[in-house]
mmCIF file of C-alpha atoms and ligand atoms in Angstrom:
data_model
loop_
_atom_site.group_PDB
_atom_site.id
_atom_site.type_symbol
_atom_site.label_atom_id
_atom_site.label_comp_id
_atom_site.label_asym_id
_atom_site.label_seq_id
_atom_site.Cartn_x
_atom_site.Cartn_y
_atom_site.Cartn_z
ATOM 1 C CA MET A 2 -24.035 50.180 -15.611
ATOM 2 C CA THR A 3 -27.620 49.346 -14.632
ATOM 3 C CA ARG A 4 -28.883 49.015 -11.084
ATOM 4 C CA ILE A 5 -30.773 45.891 -10.025
ATOM 5 C CA ASP A 6 -32.159 47.118 -6.697
ATOM 6 C CA ASP A 7 -35.310 48.483 -8.273
ATOM 7 C CA THR A 8 -38.309 46.851 -6.553
ATOM 8 C CA GLU A 9 -40.460 46.839 -9.710
ATOM 9 C CA LEU A 10 -37.724 45.155 -11.789
ATOM 10 C CA VAL A 11 -37.206 42.574 -9.038
ATOM 11 C CA ARG A 12 -40.945 41.880 -8.636
ATOM 12 C CA THR A 13 -41.512 41.489 -12.384
ATOM 13 C CA ASP A 14 -38.516 39.238 -12.965
ATOM 14 C CA TYR A 15 -38.961 36.933 -9.972
ATOM 15 C CA ALA A 16 -42.601 36.348 -10.905
ATOM 16 C CA LYS A 17 -41.059 34.037 -13.556
ATOM 17 C CA PRO A 18 -39.095 31.421 -11.602
ATOM 18 C CA GLU A 19 -37.843 29.621 -14.710
ATOM 19 C CA ARG A 20 -35.675 32.688 -15.482
ATOM 20 C CA LEU A 21 -33.992 32.403 -12.077
ATOM 21 C CA ALA A 22 -33.448 28.660 -12.587
ATOM 22 C CA THR A 23 -31.665 29.369 -15.898
ATOM 23 C CA ARG A 24 -29.659 32.240 -14.401
ATOM 24 C CA PHE A 25 -28.429 29.914 -11.668
ATOM 25 C CA LYS A 26 -27.294 27.090 -13.956
ATOM 26 C CA PRO A 27 -23.681 28.425 -13.975
ATOM 27 C CA PHE A 28 -23.673 28.254 -10.153
ATOM 28 C CA ARG A 29 -25.444 24.896 -9.892
ATOM 29 C CA GLU A 30 -25.520 22.599 -12.921
ATOM 30 C CA TYR A 31 -22.395 23.964 -14.700
ATOM 31 C CA HIS A 32 -20.231 24.817 -11.699
ATOM 32 C CA ARG A 33 -17.067 22.824 -11.019
ATOM 33 C CA GLY A 34 -17.538 21.592 -7.446
ATOM 34 C CA ASP A 35 -20.516 22.014 -5.174
ATOM 35 C CA LEU A 36 -20.663 25.787 -4.667
ATOM 36 C CA GLU A 37 -23.766 25.747 -2.466
ATOM 37 C CA GLY A 38 -22.333 22.807 -0.541
ATOM 38 C CA ARG A 39 -19.542 25.142 0.582
ATOM 39 C CA VAL A 40 -22.117 27.721 1.672
ATOM 40 C CA LEU A 41 -23.992 25.011 3.541
ATOM 41 C CA GLN A 42 -20.766 24.091 5.329
ATOM 42 C CA LEU A 43 -20.373 27.719 6.483
ATOM 43 C CA VAL A 44 -23.930 27.698 7.821
ATOM 44 C CA ALA A 45 -23.342 24.344 9.554
ATOM 45 C CA GLU A 46 -20.191 25.668 11.294
ATOM 46 C CA GLY A 47 -22.443 27.865 13.457
ATOM 47 C CA SER A 48 -24.395 24.750 14.631
ATOM 48 C CA PRO A 49 -27.664 26.646 14.235
ATOM 49 C CA ARG A 50 -30.989 25.591 15.721
ATOM 50 C CA ASP A 51 -33.125 28.266 14.067
ATOM 51 C CA VAL A 52 -32.266 29.473 10.563
ATOM 52 C CA LEU A 53 -33.943 32.196 8.529
ATOM 53 C CA GLU A 54 -33.256 32.412 4.801
ATOM 54 C CA ILE A 55 -34.152 35.792 3.305
ATOM 55 C CA GLY A 56 -34.709 36.099 -0.451
ATOM 56 C CA SER A 57 -35.025 32.316 -0.511
ATOM 57 C CA GLY A 58 -36.346 32.097 -4.095
ATOM 58 C CA ASP A 59 -37.901 28.713 -4.854
ATOM 59 C CA GLY A 60 -36.560 27.358 -1.561
ATOM 60 C CA SER A 61 -33.938 25.002 -2.985
ATOM 61 C CA PHE A 62 -31.210 26.045 -0.519
ATOM 62 C CA SER A 63 -33.661 26.145 2.409
ATOM 63 C CA ASP A 64 -34.719 22.632 1.448
ATOM 64 C CA ARG A 65 -31.099 21.529 1.488
ATOM 65 C CA MET A 66 -30.501 23.166 4.879
ATOM 66 C CA ARG A 67 -33.604 21.470 6.268
ATOM 67 C CA SER A 68 -32.452 18.026 5.160
ATOM 68 C CA GLU A 69 -28.739 18.390 5.966
ATOM 69 C CA LEU A 70 -28.792 20.408 9.224
ATOM 70 C CA SER A 71 -30.769 19.539 12.306
ATOM 71 C CA ALA A 72 -32.330 22.988 12.427
ATOM 72 C CA ARG A 73 -35.719 24.667 12.040
ATOM 73 C CA VAL A 74 -35.656 26.560 8.735
ATOM 74 C CA VAL A 75 -37.921 29.500 7.895
ATOM 75 C CA SER A 76 -37.819 31.125 4.454
ATOM 76 C CA ILE A 77 -38.988 34.526 3.314
ATOM 77 C CA ASP A 78 -39.174 36.103 -0.136
ATOM 78 C CA LEU A 79 -40.768 39.160 -1.699
ATOM 79 C CA SER A 80 -42.206 37.121 -4.572
ATOM 80 C CA GLU A 81 -45.490 35.295 -3.952
ATOM 81 C CA HIS A 82 -44.756 32.870 -6.758
ATOM 82 C CA MET A 83 -41.355 31.953 -5.293
ATOM 83 C CA VAL A 84 -42.963 31.431 -1.888
ATOM 84 C CA GLU A 85 -45.580 29.118 -3.428
ATOM 85 C CA LEU A 86 -42.762 27.021 -4.923
ATOM 86 C CA ALA A 87 -40.941 26.920 -1.595
ATOM 87 C CA ARG A 88 -44.162 25.881 0.171
ATOM 88 C CA SER A 89 -44.686 23.105 -2.354
ATOM 89 C CA ARG A 90 -41.438 21.630 -0.973
ATOM 90 C CA GLY A 91 -43.117 21.566 2.439
ATOM 91 C CA LEU A 92 -41.067 24.518 3.715
ATOM 92 C CA ASP A 93 -42.238 27.123 6.203
ATOM 93 C CA ALA A 94 -42.084 29.919 3.605
ATOM 94 C CA ARG A 95 -43.627 33.365 3.919
ATOM 95 C CA VAL A 96 -44.036 36.403 1.704
ATOM 96 C CA GLY A 97 -42.119 39.314 3.168
ATOM 97 C CA ASP A 98 -39.554 42.038 2.698
ATOM 98 C CA ALA A 99 -36.014 41.808 4.071
ATOM 99 C CA GLN A 100 -36.321 45.495 4.987
ATOM 100 C CA ASN A 101 -39.162 44.751 7.402
ATOM 101 C CA LEU A 102 -38.782 41.252 8.800
ATOM 102 C CA PRO A 103 -41.990 39.932 10.388
ATOM 103 C CA PHE A 104 -40.194 38.234 13.295
ATOM 104 C CA PRO A 105 -39.543 39.178 16.936
ATOM 105 C CA ASP A 106 -36.112 40.343 18.106
ATOM 106 C CA GLU A 107 -33.484 37.639 18.657
ATOM 107 C CA SER A 108 -35.481 34.784 17.098
ATOM 108 C CA PHE A 109 -32.794 33.128 14.915
ATOM 109 C CA ASP A 110 -29.198 32.093 15.368
ATOM 110 C CA THR A 111 -28.377 32.175 11.624
ATOM 111 C CA VAL A 112 -29.691 34.295 8.775
ATOM 112 C CA VAL A 113 -28.785 33.300 5.212
ATOM 113 C CA ALA A 114 -28.913 35.816 2.334
ATOM 114 C CA ASN A 115 -27.727 34.163 -0.885
ATOM 115 C CA TRP A 116 -27.420 36.405 -3.962
ATOM 116 C CA MET A 117 -30.171 38.717 -2.813
ATOM 117 C CA LEU A 118 -28.830 41.733 -0.895
ATOM 118 C CA TYR A 119 -27.975 43.533 -4.160
ATOM 119 C CA HIS A 120 -31.717 43.633 -4.915
ATOM 120 C CA VAL A 121 -32.639 45.447 -1.699
ATOM 121 C CA PRO A 122 -33.144 49.221 -2.118
ATOM 122 C CA ASP A 123 -32.331 50.135 1.520
ATOM 123 C CA LEU A 124 -29.467 47.824 2.440
ATOM 124 C CA ASP A 125 -28.801 49.436 5.817
ATOM 125 C CA ARG A 126 -32.402 48.946 6.829
ATOM 126 C CA ALA A 127 -32.319 45.270 5.796
ATOM 127 C CA LEU A 128 -29.038 44.670 7.651
ATOM 128 C CA ALA A 129 -30.387 46.380 10.776
ATOM 129 C CA GLU A 130 -33.367 44.012 10.526
ATOM 130 C CA VAL A 131 -31.077 40.986 10.154
ATOM 131 C CA ARG A 132 -29.119 42.074 13.206
ATOM 132 C CA ARG A 133 -32.335 42.634 15.190
ATOM 133 C CA VAL A 134 -33.703 39.116 14.526
ATOM 134 C CA LEU A 135 -30.334 37.466 15.271
ATOM 135 C CA ARG A 136 -29.580 36.266 18.777
ATOM 136 C CA PRO A 137 -26.386 37.504 20.429
ATOM 137 C CA GLY A 138 -23.512 35.535 18.860
ATOM 138 C CA GLY A 139 -25.725 34.751 15.847
ATOM 139 C CA ARG A 140 -24.375 34.880 12.296
ATOM 140 C CA LEU A 141 -25.353 36.208 8.912
ATOM 141 C CA VAL A 142 -24.061 34.195 5.949
ATOM 142 C CA ALA A 143 -24.395 36.365 2.836
ATOM 143 C CA VAL A 144 -23.312 35.279 -0.634
ATOM 144 C CA THR A 145 -22.728 37.635 -3.521
ATOM 145 C CA MET A 146 -20.464 38.020 -6.565
ATOM 146 C CA SER A 147 -18.718 40.711 -8.554
ATOM 147 C CA SER A 148 -20.129 42.636 -11.508
ATOM 148 C CA GLY A 149 -17.424 40.900 -13.580
ATOM 149 C CA SER A 150 -18.766 37.397 -12.914
ATOM 150 C CA LEU A 151 -18.591 35.032 -15.952
ATOM 151 C CA ARG A 152 -16.182 37.422 -17.695
ATOM 152 C CA GLU A 153 -15.543 35.007 -20.595
ATOM 153 C CA VAL A 154 -19.240 35.167 -21.537
ATOM 154 C CA TRP A 155 -19.445 38.964 -21.419
ATOM 155 C CA ASP A 156 -16.111 39.433 -23.215
ATOM 156 C CA MET A 157 -17.792 37.970 -26.311
ATOM 157 C CA LEU A 158 -20.530 40.613 -26.280
ATOM 158 C CA PRO A 159 -20.681 44.382 -26.808
ATOM 159 C CA ASP A 160 -20.397 46.561 -23.721
ATOM 160 C CA ASP A 161 -23.475 48.747 -24.159
ATOM 161 C CA GLY A 162 -23.680 49.964 -20.570
ATOM 162 C CA SER A 163 -26.166 47.293 -19.470
ATOM 163 C CA THR A 164 -23.774 45.508 -17.085
ATOM 164 C CA PRO A 165 -25.505 45.413 -13.684
ATOM 165 C CA GLN A 166 -23.999 47.512 -10.944
ATOM 166 C CA LEU A 167 -24.185 45.479 -7.741
ATOM 167 C CA SER A 168 -24.890 47.570 -4.653
ATOM 168 C CA PHE A 169 -23.687 44.647 -2.485
ATOM 169 C CA SER A 170 -20.766 42.914 -4.164
ATOM 170 C CA ARG A 171 -17.555 40.993 -3.660
ATOM 171 C CA ARG A 172 -15.748 44.368 -3.614
ATOM 172 C CA ASN A 173 -17.885 46.387 -1.172
ATOM 173 C CA GLY A 174 -19.756 43.701 0.831
ATOM 174 C CA ALA A 175 -17.389 43.592 3.807
ATOM 175 C CA SER A 176 -17.419 47.355 4.349
ATOM 176 C CA ILE A 177 -21.226 47.515 4.105
ATOM 177 C CA LEU A 178 -21.605 44.683 6.628
ATOM 178 C CA ALA A 179 -19.066 46.320 8.942
ATOM 179 C CA ARG A 180 -21.557 49.173 9.493
ATOM 180 C CA HIS A 181 -23.771 46.652 11.356
ATOM 181 C CA PHE A 182 -21.508 43.816 12.514
ATOM 182 C CA PRO A 183 -18.174 44.106 14.325
ATOM 183 C CA HIS A 184 -16.797 40.816 12.957
ATOM 184 C CA VAL A 185 -16.964 40.144 9.210
ATOM 185 C CA LEU A 186 -15.099 37.368 7.433
ATOM 186 C CA ALA A 187 -14.895 36.969 3.633
ATOM 187 C CA ILE A 188 -14.596 33.450 2.217
ATOM 188 C CA ASP A 189 -13.565 33.311 -1.433
ATOM 189 C CA LEU A 190 -15.796 31.009 -3.488
ATOM 190 C CA ALA A 191 -14.364 31.898 -6.896
ATOM 191 C CA GLY A 192 -14.410 29.013 -9.346
ATOM 192 C CA GLN A 193 -15.362 27.996 -12.841
ATOM 193 C CA ALA A 194 -18.548 27.192 -14.695
ATOM 194 C CA VAL A 195 -18.482 25.014 -17.801
ATOM 195 C CA PHE A 196 -21.243 25.904 -20.270
ATOM 196 C CA PRO A 197 -21.736 22.734 -22.337
ATOM 197 C CA ASP A 198 -22.228 24.612 -25.633
ATOM 198 C CA ARG A 199 -23.193 27.912 -27.280
ATOM 199 C CA GLU A 200 -26.932 27.227 -26.779
ATOM 200 C CA ALA A 201 -26.397 27.115 -23.027
ATOM 201 C CA VAL A 202 -24.662 30.509 -23.173
ATOM 202 C CA VAL A 203 -27.484 31.988 -25.297
ATOM 203 C CA GLU A 204 -30.056 30.610 -22.848
ATOM 204 C CA TYR A 205 -28.149 32.053 -19.886
ATOM 205 C CA VAL A 206 -27.698 35.533 -21.412
ATOM 206 C CA GLY A 207 -31.401 35.559 -22.373
ATOM 207 C CA ALA A 208 -32.368 34.956 -18.737
ATOM 208 C CA THR A 209 -30.282 37.767 -17.234
ATOM 209 C CA LEU A 210 -31.965 40.769 -15.639
ATOM 210 C CA THR A 211 -30.322 43.541 -17.655
ATOM 211 C CA ARG A 212 -28.563 41.940 -20.642
ATOM 212 C CA ALA A 213 -31.168 39.562 -22.121
ATOM 213 C CA HIS A 214 -31.278 41.692 -25.297
ATOM 214 C CA LEU A 215 -27.698 40.553 -26.077
ATOM 215 C CA ALA A 216 -28.582 36.828 -26.313
ATOM 216 C CA ASP A 217 -28.788 36.683 -30.110
ATOM 217 C CA GLN A 218 -25.391 38.384 -30.406
ATOM 218 C CA VAL A 219 -23.502 35.485 -28.802
ATOM 219 C CA PRO A 220 -20.992 34.544 -31.524
ATOM 220 C CA HIS A 221 -20.871 31.020 -32.904
ATOM 221 C CA PHE A 222 -18.309 28.711 -31.303
ATOM 222 C CA ASP A 223 -17.837 24.975 -30.986
ATOM 223 C CA GLY A 224 -17.642 22.938 -27.810
ATOM 224 C CA PRO A 225 -17.922 24.018 -24.203
ATOM 225 C CA LEU A 226 -17.057 27.424 -22.727
ATOM 226 C CA VAL A 227 -15.242 27.690 -19.407
ATOM 227 C CA ALA A 228 -16.137 30.897 -17.537
ATOM 228 C CA SER A 229 -14.851 32.292 -14.233
ATOM 229 C CA THR A 230 -17.262 32.734 -11.349
ATOM 230 C CA SER A 231 -16.464 35.263 -8.646
ATOM 231 C CA ASN A 232 -18.661 34.438 -5.690
ATOM 232 C CA VAL A 233 -17.838 35.251 -2.112
ATOM 233 C CA ALA A 234 -19.511 34.370 1.187
ATOM 234 C CA PHE A 235 -19.419 36.873 4.023
ATOM 235 C CA VAL A 236 -19.906 35.630 7.551
ATOM 236 C CA ALA A 237 -20.894 38.458 9.912
ATOM 237 C CA GLU A 238 -21.363 37.910 13.610
ATOM 238 C CA ARG A 239 -23.578 39.721 16.066
ATOM 239 C CA PRO A 240 -21.720 40.356 19.345
ATOM 240 C CA GLN A 241 -22.303 37.855 22.160
ATOM 241 C CA VAL A 242 -23.751 40.442 24.551
ATOM 242 C CA SER A 243 -27.419 41.254 23.993
ATOM 243 C CA GLU A 244 -28.143 44.935 23.323
ATOM 244 C CA ARG A 245 -31.324 44.427 25.385
ATOM 245 C CA ALA A 246 -29.187 43.585 28.418
ATOM 246 C CA ALA A 247 -26.747 46.456 27.807
HETATM 247 C C1 LIG B 304 -31.132 35.826 -7.197
HETATM 248 S S1 LIG B 304 -32.542 35.273 -6.334
HETATM 249 C C2 LIG B 304 -31.769 34.213 -5.144
HETATM 250 C C3 LIG B 304 -32.710 33.166 -4.615
HETATM 251 C C4 LIG B 304 -32.095 32.218 -3.596
HETATM 252 N N1 LIG B 304 -31.433 32.917 -2.521
HETATM 253 C C5 LIG B 304 -31.166 31.241 -4.246
HETATM 254 O O1 LIG B 304 -29.968 31.277 -3.957
HETATM 255 O O2 LIG B 304 -31.632 30.425 -5.046
HETATM 256 C C6 LIG B 304 -33.015 36.674 -5.336
HETATM 257 C C7 LIG B 304 -34.311 36.455 -4.557
HETATM 258 O O3 LIG B 304 -34.444 37.549 -3.624
HETATM 259 C C8 LIG B 304 -35.805 37.945 -3.581
HETATM 260 N N2 LIG B 304 -35.839 39.329 -3.078
HETATM 261 C C9 LIG B 304 -35.439 40.443 -3.709
HETATM 262 N N3 LIG B 304 -35.601 41.520 -2.924
HETATM 263 C C10 LIG B 304 -36.119 41.077 -1.751
HETATM 264 C C11 LIG B 304 -36.506 41.701 -0.539
HETATM 265 N N4 LIG B 304 -36.412 43.021 -0.378
HETATM 266 N N5 LIG B 304 -36.986 40.925 0.465
HETATM 267 C C12 LIG B 304 -37.105 39.584 0.303
HETATM 268 N N6 LIG B 304 -36.761 38.940 -0.828
HETATM 269 C C13 LIG B 304 -36.276 39.667 -1.850
HETATM 270 C C14 LIG B 304 -36.294 37.773 -5.014
HETATM 271 O O4 LIG B 304 -37.709 37.703 -5.089
HETATM 272 C C15 LIG B 304 -35.580 36.475 -5.405
HETATM 273 O O5 LIG B 304 -36.356 35.337 -5.128
#
């Protein structure tokens, strides 16, 4: 198992946004049903006015929140290149680290962290920061998956120990969040992705963070490949009473 919360690995990989776009095809283009639409629904349920997305990548989800919710949306990402792409969508996007959020206490009523907490070396520090910038009663919506995501793809390939170990996953996410938030809810977003053909699988494997070297070992097969996705959204709530007032 290989860790993916190494800052250098993260910086190098996310300097190439096209790799992220390919890695996300199973969750966007190939996914049965609108996976991010369900996440958007969870965000909307909090009726937020001020939303912060951390690890916002190229800003595609922030863009969607901005057009579908009547809320102010601010995005932050460690990668300058990703932030440039988000800004080119007209978003208020800033370069910054989730472990040291450049915002005053209690400035947002929702924080979104989609598929990013497993990249953060000091998770407790990042979650303490999220809690600090949330208003009392505010919510964190955090999406992640399991290490076994897209099992049918990986079952075709040798297990050489390069499977990523997710520090924040479907399995341990709730207990990690519970160290910072008294109320944590897990919403199962498991589903299926349909890769149209072998080339799409090769392209996907070649864009992964730790298993790109396996791309040319994808065996030949005809037709599409249906693979299981194992995403989950956690909704964690900051208590209604302000710690400042307590
Ligand atoms: C898998 S991508 C997800 C992007 C976006 N949330 C989405 O769903 O399209 C993870 C993103 O988190 C960013 N990231 C990683 N560690 C971070 C940190 N400590 N602070 C802020 N952003 C970080 C990366 O640069 C990358 O853009």
